[in-house]
Amino acid sequence: MHAWASLLSFLPFAYAANLASAASTAAGAGCFAWLVARWTGRGAAGVAAALIGGAMAAVWQSATETEVYGHALLAVAALMVAAELAGARGSARHRALIAFLFGLAVPLHLSVLVAGPAIALLAASDAEGRISARTLVVPAGALLLAIGFGTVSLVPATAGALLLLLSVVAFRGDGSGAGRAEGIAALALTLLGASFVMVMLVRAQHEPAINEGDPSRWQAMLDVIARRQYDVPPLWPRRAPLWLQIGNVIQYADWQVAAGVSDEVGPALTRTPVTIAFVLLAIVGSLWHRARDRRSWNAVALLLLCATGGVVLVLNLRAGPSYGWGILLPGAIREARERDYFFALAFFVTGAWSGCGVVALVERARSRWRRLLWLVVPAPIALNWVAVDRRRLPDSVLATEVASSLLSHVPSNAVLILAGDNDSFPLWFEQVVRGVRRDVIPVTIPLLGAGWYRQELAKRYGLLDSARAITWSGRAATLAEIGRRAPDASSGRSIAVAVTVLPDDRQAIAPGMGWRLAGMFYVPAESGGLSVDTSRAELAARWRLDRARSLGPEFERESRDPAGRYVQRLLNCPALAVAHGDSQPGRDARLLESICNFR
């Protein structure tokens, strides 16, 4: 990313980083366009497949953010191209490239390996569709080896290594040693691709401002690779009924073609019929593709199966925030956010087949209808534009506004307690990228359960005892220790708690004390209960009003995203608190809590 941003040094770093995702998505769509044109013999089908697949909402949104999913799409597309050439030409060089790209998925993102079975099948199928065990064993072995490295699991890594060694022993080629050399090369190239994870080991030594996982030691790096700080679910038991998990994917699929028409989370009369129409187009396109090239159709069908059912089985997700109400128990734990982006590859493939479906209908239609049918190709671009346009107010500035509202009025050298992603990431961006209020020390509550994070707080800021930080003493006890250690008269350090933080967590920080709302955050008060520092809240409210006026009337428009609407309400907290007029401790505290958190 740094190399890419350096090439675009005339642009702000964050802008350049976002363009990297756009470039990768465009390149990935281009690769699929070439593949579809090659498989079907119709260049128009390739163009239509790339345009509709790339316009799916989850794909498009990933293309305009600094995330890994656009790069993952390019990696899958490059693997499919390599597999096509490896199979059609019997090319050992392209099988070696597949091994390297599988290894590269380890430092990039394991979602690339979801496509592994389809890639191995395509690479092992010759031009007539015959599958050879000899050509299958190398990509299959490289895939298992990469899965083992990416999950730090001994079983798949060992199985992959044994398969590659088997190819060295069993497939001796025609006496030239080509078969033996191929297995050795695949083993070495998979290891080479995976070795790029060691960049983390080097980077962590410099103690960057955001050093997640602190992979400065081998074991810590393996913990980061294996995602051990997260709650990685097993395949069983299921975290939600399997039928409900599949239904969740269907819900997400309904958001892909016409998200700008309706932002209803459930079926919508103005959007769902469009979704159904494009699914029918995909079925027509799939059958048309199958009739033209059975070999590649088998691979794409397997790719779609892995990118839907495979992802459902492996990730074992809970129900999304907007799905399963009235079915699951009221207190059921749900995903923190909608996870439609996990299925972006499946939506791209479905969109690509929809493009094939348009071409199939054009071939059968009478000449007077053909021009109208071509208008279907850009339809998802028009229907999704409003939903994916990140320039639109207020969504384009909400993250910046949250960070600015928190940082602008918080006391100097404050330890600011944050609730999670919605307040932490915007604030980190302002501090690290823009250099704003670096005197403020952010503490993110959900990260306290990770040992590396507690040790960072102990080492950098003395907010925890270094010896006790090694072991987890519980959320409340850890917050209480931070609450005791944060105030420091000699350095002018104080503590503040963002309004996003839950009441129980706030009370754990300073048991028995009260809290005064001073803007977008609370500060400790001697008297119990909640109260409002009217002068500081009014100052924050006026500042918020001036910011809103400077952004124009469009900023007052309601966000299309549920998280955005929550943030909008939070930003109005100081004004609502002033209007509430609760300046006395304990007076209707629950009402004050409700108007300033909305949980």
PDB file of N, CA and C in Angstrom, residues 357-410:
ATOM      1  N   GLY A 357     -26.565 -13.783 -19.599  1.00  0.00           N
ATOM      2  CA  GLY A 357     -27.991 -13.925 -19.880  1.00  0.00           C
ATOM      3  C   GLY A 357     -28.505 -12.854 -20.820  1.00  0.00           C
ATOM      4  N   VAL A 358     -28.014 -11.626 -20.665  1.00  0.00           N
ATOM      5  CA  VAL A 358     -28.419 -10.551 -21.576  1.00  0.00           C
ATOM      6  C   VAL A 358     -28.007 -10.895 -23.006  1.00  0.00           C
ATOM      7  N   VAL A 359     -26.758 -11.353 -23.181  1.00  0.00           N
ATOM      8  CA  VAL A 359     -26.265 -11.702 -24.517  1.00  0.00           C
ATOM      9  C   VAL A 359     -27.067 -12.872 -25.096  1.00  0.00           C
ATOM     10  N   ALA A 360     -27.391 -13.833 -24.249  1.00  0.00           N
ATOM     11  CA  ALA A 360     -28.187 -14.972 -24.716  1.00  0.00           C
ATOM     12  C   ALA A 360     -29.550 -14.517 -25.229  1.00  0.00           C
ATOM     13  N   LEU A 361     -30.196 -13.589 -24.534  1.00  0.00           N
ATOM     14  CA  LEU A 361     -31.502 -13.092 -24.972  1.00  0.00           C
ATOM     15  C   LEU A 361     -31.375 -12.244 -26.227  1.00  0.00           C
ATOM     16  N   VAL A 362     -30.282 -11.465 -26.310  1.00  0.00           N
ATOM     17  CA  VAL A 362     -30.071 -10.651 -27.503  1.00  0.00           C
ATOM     18  C   VAL A 362     -29.955 -11.541 -28.735  1.00  0.00           C
ATOM     19  N   GLU A 363     -29.261 -12.666 -28.594  1.00  0.00           N
ATOM     20  CA  GLU A 363     -29.093 -13.575 -29.731  1.00  0.00           C
ATOM     21  C   GLU A 363     -30.422 -14.154 -30.209  1.00  0.00           C
ATOM     22  N   ARG A 364     -31.369 -14.295 -29.286  1.00  0.00           N
ATOM     23  CA  ARG A 364     -32.660 -14.906 -29.638  1.00  0.00           C
ATOM     24  C   ARG A 364     -33.711 -13.870 -30.014  1.00  0.00           C
ATOM     25  N   ALA A 365     -33.480 -12.627 -29.617  1.00  0.00           N
ATOM     26  CA  ALA A 365     -34.512 -11.600 -29.805  1.00  0.00           C
ATOM     27  C   ALA A 365     -34.546 -11.115 -31.249  1.00  0.00           C
ATOM     28  N   ARG A 366     -35.689 -10.581 -31.611  1.00  0.00           N
ATOM     29  CA  ARG A 366     -35.817  -9.934 -32.911  1.00  0.00           C
ATOM     30  C   ARG A 366     -35.030  -8.626 -32.896  1.00  0.00           C
ATOM     31  N   SER A 367     -34.655  -8.168 -34.042  1.00  0.00           N
ATOM     32  CA  SER A 367     -33.745  -7.032 -34.145  1.00  0.00           C
ATOM     33  C   SER A 367     -34.271  -5.787 -33.443  1.00  0.00           C
ATOM     34  N   ARG A 368     -35.572  -5.546 -33.442  1.00  0.00           N
ATOM     35  CA  ARG A 368     -36.097  -4.320 -32.842  1.00  0.00           C
ATOM     36  C   ARG A 368     -36.000  -4.318 -31.316  1.00  0.00           C
ATOM     37  N   TRP A 369     -35.853  -5.517 -30.715  1.00  0.00           N
ATOM     38  CA  TRP A 369     -35.746  -5.595 -29.252  1.00  0.00           C
ATOM     39  C   TRP A 369     -34.303  -5.617 -28.770  1.00  0.00           C
ATOM     40  N   ARG A 370     -33.368  -5.830 -29.671  1.00  0.00           N
ATOM     41  CA  ARG A 370     -31.993  -6.017 -29.234  1.00  0.00           C
ATOM     42  C   ARG A 370     -31.414  -4.774 -28.571  1.00  0.00           C
ATOM     43  N   ARG A 371     -31.676  -3.611 -29.116  1.00  0.00           N
ATOM     44  CA  ARG A 371     -31.139  -2.389 -28.526  1.00  0.00           C
ATOM     45  C   ARG A 371     -31.699  -2.166 -27.121  1.00  0.00           C
ATOM     46  N   LEU A 372     -32.960  -2.477 -26.942  1.00  0.00           N
ATOM     47  CA  LEU A 372     -33.555  -2.315 -25.610  1.00  0.00           C
ATOM     48  C   LEU A 372     -32.934  -3.291 -24.612  1.00  0.00           C
ATOM     49  N   LEU A 373     -32.672  -4.515 -25.075  1.00  0.00           N
ATOM     50  CA  LEU A 373     -32.077  -5.502 -24.177  1.00  0.00           C
ATOM     51  C   LEU A 373     -30.673  -5.083 -23.716  1.00  0.00           C
ATOM     52  N   TRP A 374     -29.931  -4.422 -24.584  1.00  0.00           N
ATOM     53  CA  TRP A 374     -28.589  -3.975 -24.187  1.00  0.00           C
ATOM     54  C   TRP A 374     -28.651  -2.951 -23.045  1.00  0.00           C
ATOM     55  N   LEU A 375     -29.770  -2.267 -22.898  1.00  0.00           N
ATOM     56  CA  LEU A 375     -29.908  -1.279 -21.815  1.00  0.00           C
ATOM     57  C   LEU A 375     -29.933  -1.942 -20.443  1.00  0.00           C
ATOM     58  N   VAL A 376     -30.170  -3.258 -20.408  1.00  0.00           N
ATOM     59  CA  VAL A 376     -30.161  -3.981 -19.130  1.00  0.00           C
ATOM     60  C   VAL A 376     -28.756  -3.992 -18.531  1.00  0.00           C
ATOM     61  N   VAL A 377     -27.721  -3.979 -19.372  1.00  0.00           N
ATOM     62  CA  VAL A 377     -26.343  -4.091 -18.881  1.00  0.00           C
ATOM     63  C   VAL A 377     -25.967  -2.943 -17.940  1.00  0.00           C
ATOM     64  N   PRO A 378     -26.209  -1.674 -18.307  1.00  0.00           N
ATOM     65  CA  PRO A 378     -25.861  -0.591 -17.363  1.00  0.00           C
ATOM     66  C   PRO A 378     -26.906  -0.343 -16.286  1.00  0.00           C
ATOM     67  N   ALA A 379     -28.024  -1.091 -16.304  1.00  0.00           N
ATOM     68  CA  ALA A 379     -29.099  -0.837 -15.333  1.00  0.00           C
ATOM     69  C   ALA A 379     -28.632  -0.909 -13.885  1.00  0.00           C
ATOM     70  N   PRO A 380     -27.856  -1.945 -13.460  1.00  0.00           N
ATOM     71  CA  PRO A 380     -27.411  -1.963 -12.058  1.00  0.00           C
ATOM     72  C   PRO A 380     -26.555  -0.763 -11.668  1.00  0.00           C
ATOM     73  N   ILE A 381     -25.811  -0.209 -12.624  1.00  0.00           N
ATOM     74  CA  ILE A 381     -25.018   0.985 -12.324  1.00  0.00           C
ATOM     75  C   ILE A 381     -25.949   2.129 -11.946  1.00  0.00           C
ATOM     76  N   ALA A 382     -26.987   2.320 -12.737  1.00  0.00           N
ATOM     77  CA  ALA A 382     -27.936   3.392 -12.449  1.00  0.00           C
ATOM     78  C   ALA A 382     -28.730   3.122 -11.178  1.00  0.00           C
ATOM     79  N   LEU A 383     -29.126   1.865 -10.967  1.00  0.00           N
ATOM     80  CA  LEU A 383     -29.982   1.523  -9.827  1.00  0.00           C
ATOM     81  C   LEU A 383     -29.224   1.501  -8.507  1.00  0.00           C
ATOM     82  N   ASN A 384     -27.900   1.328  -8.558  1.00  0.00           N
ATOM     83  CA  ASN A 384     -27.104   1.290  -7.330  1.00  0.00           C
ATOM     84  C   ASN A 384     -26.399   2.603  -7.023  1.00  0.00           C
ATOM     85  N   TRP A 385     -26.378   3.515  -7.974  1.00  0.00           N
ATOM     86  CA  TRP A 385     -25.542   4.716  -7.855  1.00  0.00           C
ATOM     87  C   TRP A 385     -25.780   5.479  -6.546  1.00  0.00           C
ATOM     88  N   VAL A 386     -27.031   5.726  -6.232  1.00  0.00           N
ATOM     89  CA  VAL A 386     -27.351   6.515  -5.036  1.00  0.00           C
ATOM     90  C   VAL A 386     -26.837   5.829  -3.769  1.00  0.00           C
ATOM     91  N   ALA A 387     -26.931   4.495  -3.731  1.00  0.00           N
ATOM     92  CA  ALA A 387     -26.554   3.756  -2.523  1.00  0.00           C
ATOM     93  C   ALA A 387     -25.048   3.672  -2.333  1.00  0.00           C
ATOM     94  N   VAL A 388     -24.289   3.665  -3.407  1.00  0.00           N
ATOM     95  CA  VAL A 388     -22.843   3.438  -3.288  1.00  0.00           C
ATOM     96  C   VAL A 388     -22.024   4.709  -3.454  1.00  0.00           C
ATOM     97  N   ASP A 389     -22.658   5.820  -3.795  1.00  0.00           N
ATOM     98  CA  ASP A 389     -21.947   7.081  -3.993  1.00  0.00           C
ATOM     99  C   ASP A 389     -21.468   7.614  -2.648  1.00  0.00           C
ATOM    100  N   ARG A 390     -20.177   7.495  -2.382  1.00  0.00           N
ATOM    101  CA  ARG A 390     -19.624   7.915  -1.089  1.00  0.00           C
ATOM    102  C   ARG A 390     -19.421   9.425  -0.993  1.00  0.00           C
ATOM    103  N   ARG A 391     -19.688  10.151  -2.064  1.00  0.00           N
ATOM    104  CA  ARG A 391     -19.568  11.611  -2.011  1.00  0.00           C
ATOM    105  C   ARG A 391     -20.804  12.262  -1.415  1.00  0.00           C
ATOM    106  N   ARG A 392     -21.872  11.514  -1.325  1.00  0.00           N
ATOM    107  CA  ARG A 392     -23.137  12.093  -0.887  1.00  0.00           C
ATOM    108  C   ARG A 392     -23.122  12.402   0.604  1.00  0.00           C
ATOM    109  N   LEU A 393     -23.648  13.555   0.928  1.00  0.00           N
ATOM    110  CA  LEU A 393     -23.864  13.901   2.328  1.00  0.00           C
ATOM    111  C   LEU A 393     -25.154  13.234   2.795  1.00  0.00           C
ATOM    112  N   PRO A 394     -25.228  12.865   4.076  1.00  0.00           N
ATOM    113  CA  PRO A 394     -24.230  13.078   5.123  1.00  0.00           C
ATOM    114  C   PRO A 394     -23.209  11.941   5.253  1.00  0.00           C
ATOM    115  N   ASP A 395     -23.440  10.804   4.568  1.00  0.00           N
ATOM    116  CA  ASP A 395     -22.619   9.614   4.816  1.00  0.00           C
ATOM    117  C   ASP A 395     -21.140   9.845   4.548  1.00  0.00           C
ATOM    118  N   SER A 396     -20.822  10.720   3.595  1.00  0.00           N
ATOM    119  CA  SER A 396     -19.428  10.922   3.228  1.00  0.00           C
ATOM    120  C   SER A 396     -18.601  11.574   4.326  1.00  0.00           C
ATOM    121  N   VAL A 397     -19.258  12.222   5.293  1.00  0.00           N
ATOM    122  CA  VAL A 397     -18.490  12.956   6.316  1.00  0.00           C
ATOM    123  C   VAL A 397     -18.780  12.492   7.745  1.00  0.00           C
ATOM    124  N   LEU A 398     -19.665  11.514   7.912  1.00  0.00           N
ATOM    125  CA  LEU A 398     -20.075  11.152   9.270  1.00  0.00           C
ATOM    126  C   LEU A 398     -18.909  10.656  10.116  1.00  0.00           C
ATOM    127  N   ALA A 399     -18.018   9.838   9.535  1.00  0.00           N
ATOM    128  CA  ALA A 399     -16.882   9.335  10.312  1.00  0.00           C
ATOM    129  C   ALA A 399     -16.001  10.484  10.784  1.00  0.00           C
ATOM    130  N   THR A 400     -15.727  11.429   9.881  1.00  0.00           N
ATOM    131  CA  THR A 400     -14.917  12.597  10.253  1.00  0.00           C
ATOM    132  C   THR A 400     -15.616  13.431  11.310  1.00  0.00           C
ATOM    133  N   GLU A 401     -16.919  13.575  11.180  1.00  0.00           N
ATOM    134  CA  GLU A 401     -17.660  14.394  12.138  1.00  0.00           C
ATOM    135  C   GLU A 401     -17.654  13.773  13.531  1.00  0.00           C
ATOM    136  N   VAL A 402     -17.750  12.453  13.624  1.00  0.00           N
ATOM    137  CA  VAL A 402     -17.695  11.794  14.932  1.00  0.00           C
ATOM    138  C   VAL A 402     -16.351  12.050  15.593  1.00  0.00           C
ATOM    139  N   ALA A 403     -15.274  11.837  14.835  1.00  0.00           N
ATOM    140  CA  ALA A 403     -13.936  12.040  15.398  1.00  0.00           C
ATOM    141  C   ALA A 403     -13.719  13.485  15.794  1.00  0.00           C
ATOM    142  N   SER A 404     -14.131  14.422  14.930  1.00  0.00           N
ATOM    143  CA  SER A 404     -13.942  15.846  15.227  1.00  0.00           C
ATOM    144  C   SER A 404     -14.742  16.263  16.452  1.00  0.00           C
ATOM    145  N   SER A 405     -15.972  15.747  16.570  1.00  0.00           N
ATOM    146  CA  SER A 405     -16.809  16.100  17.722  1.00  0.00           C
ATOM    147  C   SER A 405     -16.212  15.592  19.025  1.00  0.00           C
ATOM    148  N   LEU A 406     -15.597  14.423  18.979  1.00  0.00           N
ATOM    149  CA  LEU A 406     -14.973  13.879  20.185  1.00  0.00           C
ATOM    150  C   LEU A 406     -13.683  14.615  20.530  1.00  0.00           C
ATOM    151  N   LEU A 407     -12.859  14.890  19.510  1.00  0.00           N
ATOM    152  CA  LEU A 407     -11.528  15.442  19.770  1.00  0.00           C
ATOM    153  C   LEU A 407     -11.524  16.945  19.988  1.00  0.00           C
ATOM    154  N   SER A 408     -12.493  17.653  19.423  1.00  0.00           N
ATOM    155  CA  SER A 408     -12.432  19.119  19.455  1.00  0.00           C
ATOM    156  C   SER A 408     -12.582  19.696  20.854  1.00  0.00           C
ATOM    157  N   HIS A 409     -13.330  19.028  21.716  1.00  0.00           N
ATOM    158  CA  HIS A 409     -13.624  19.607  23.016  1.00  0.00           C
ATOM    159  C   HIS A 409     -13.115  18.793  24.193  1.00  0.00           C
ATOM    160  N   VAL A 410     -12.526  17.623  23.927  1.00  0.00           N
ATOM    161  CA  VAL A 410     -12.037  16.805  25.032  1.00  0.00           C
ATOM    162  C   VAL A 410     -10.812  17.493  25.642  1.00  0.00           C
TER     163      VAL A 410
END
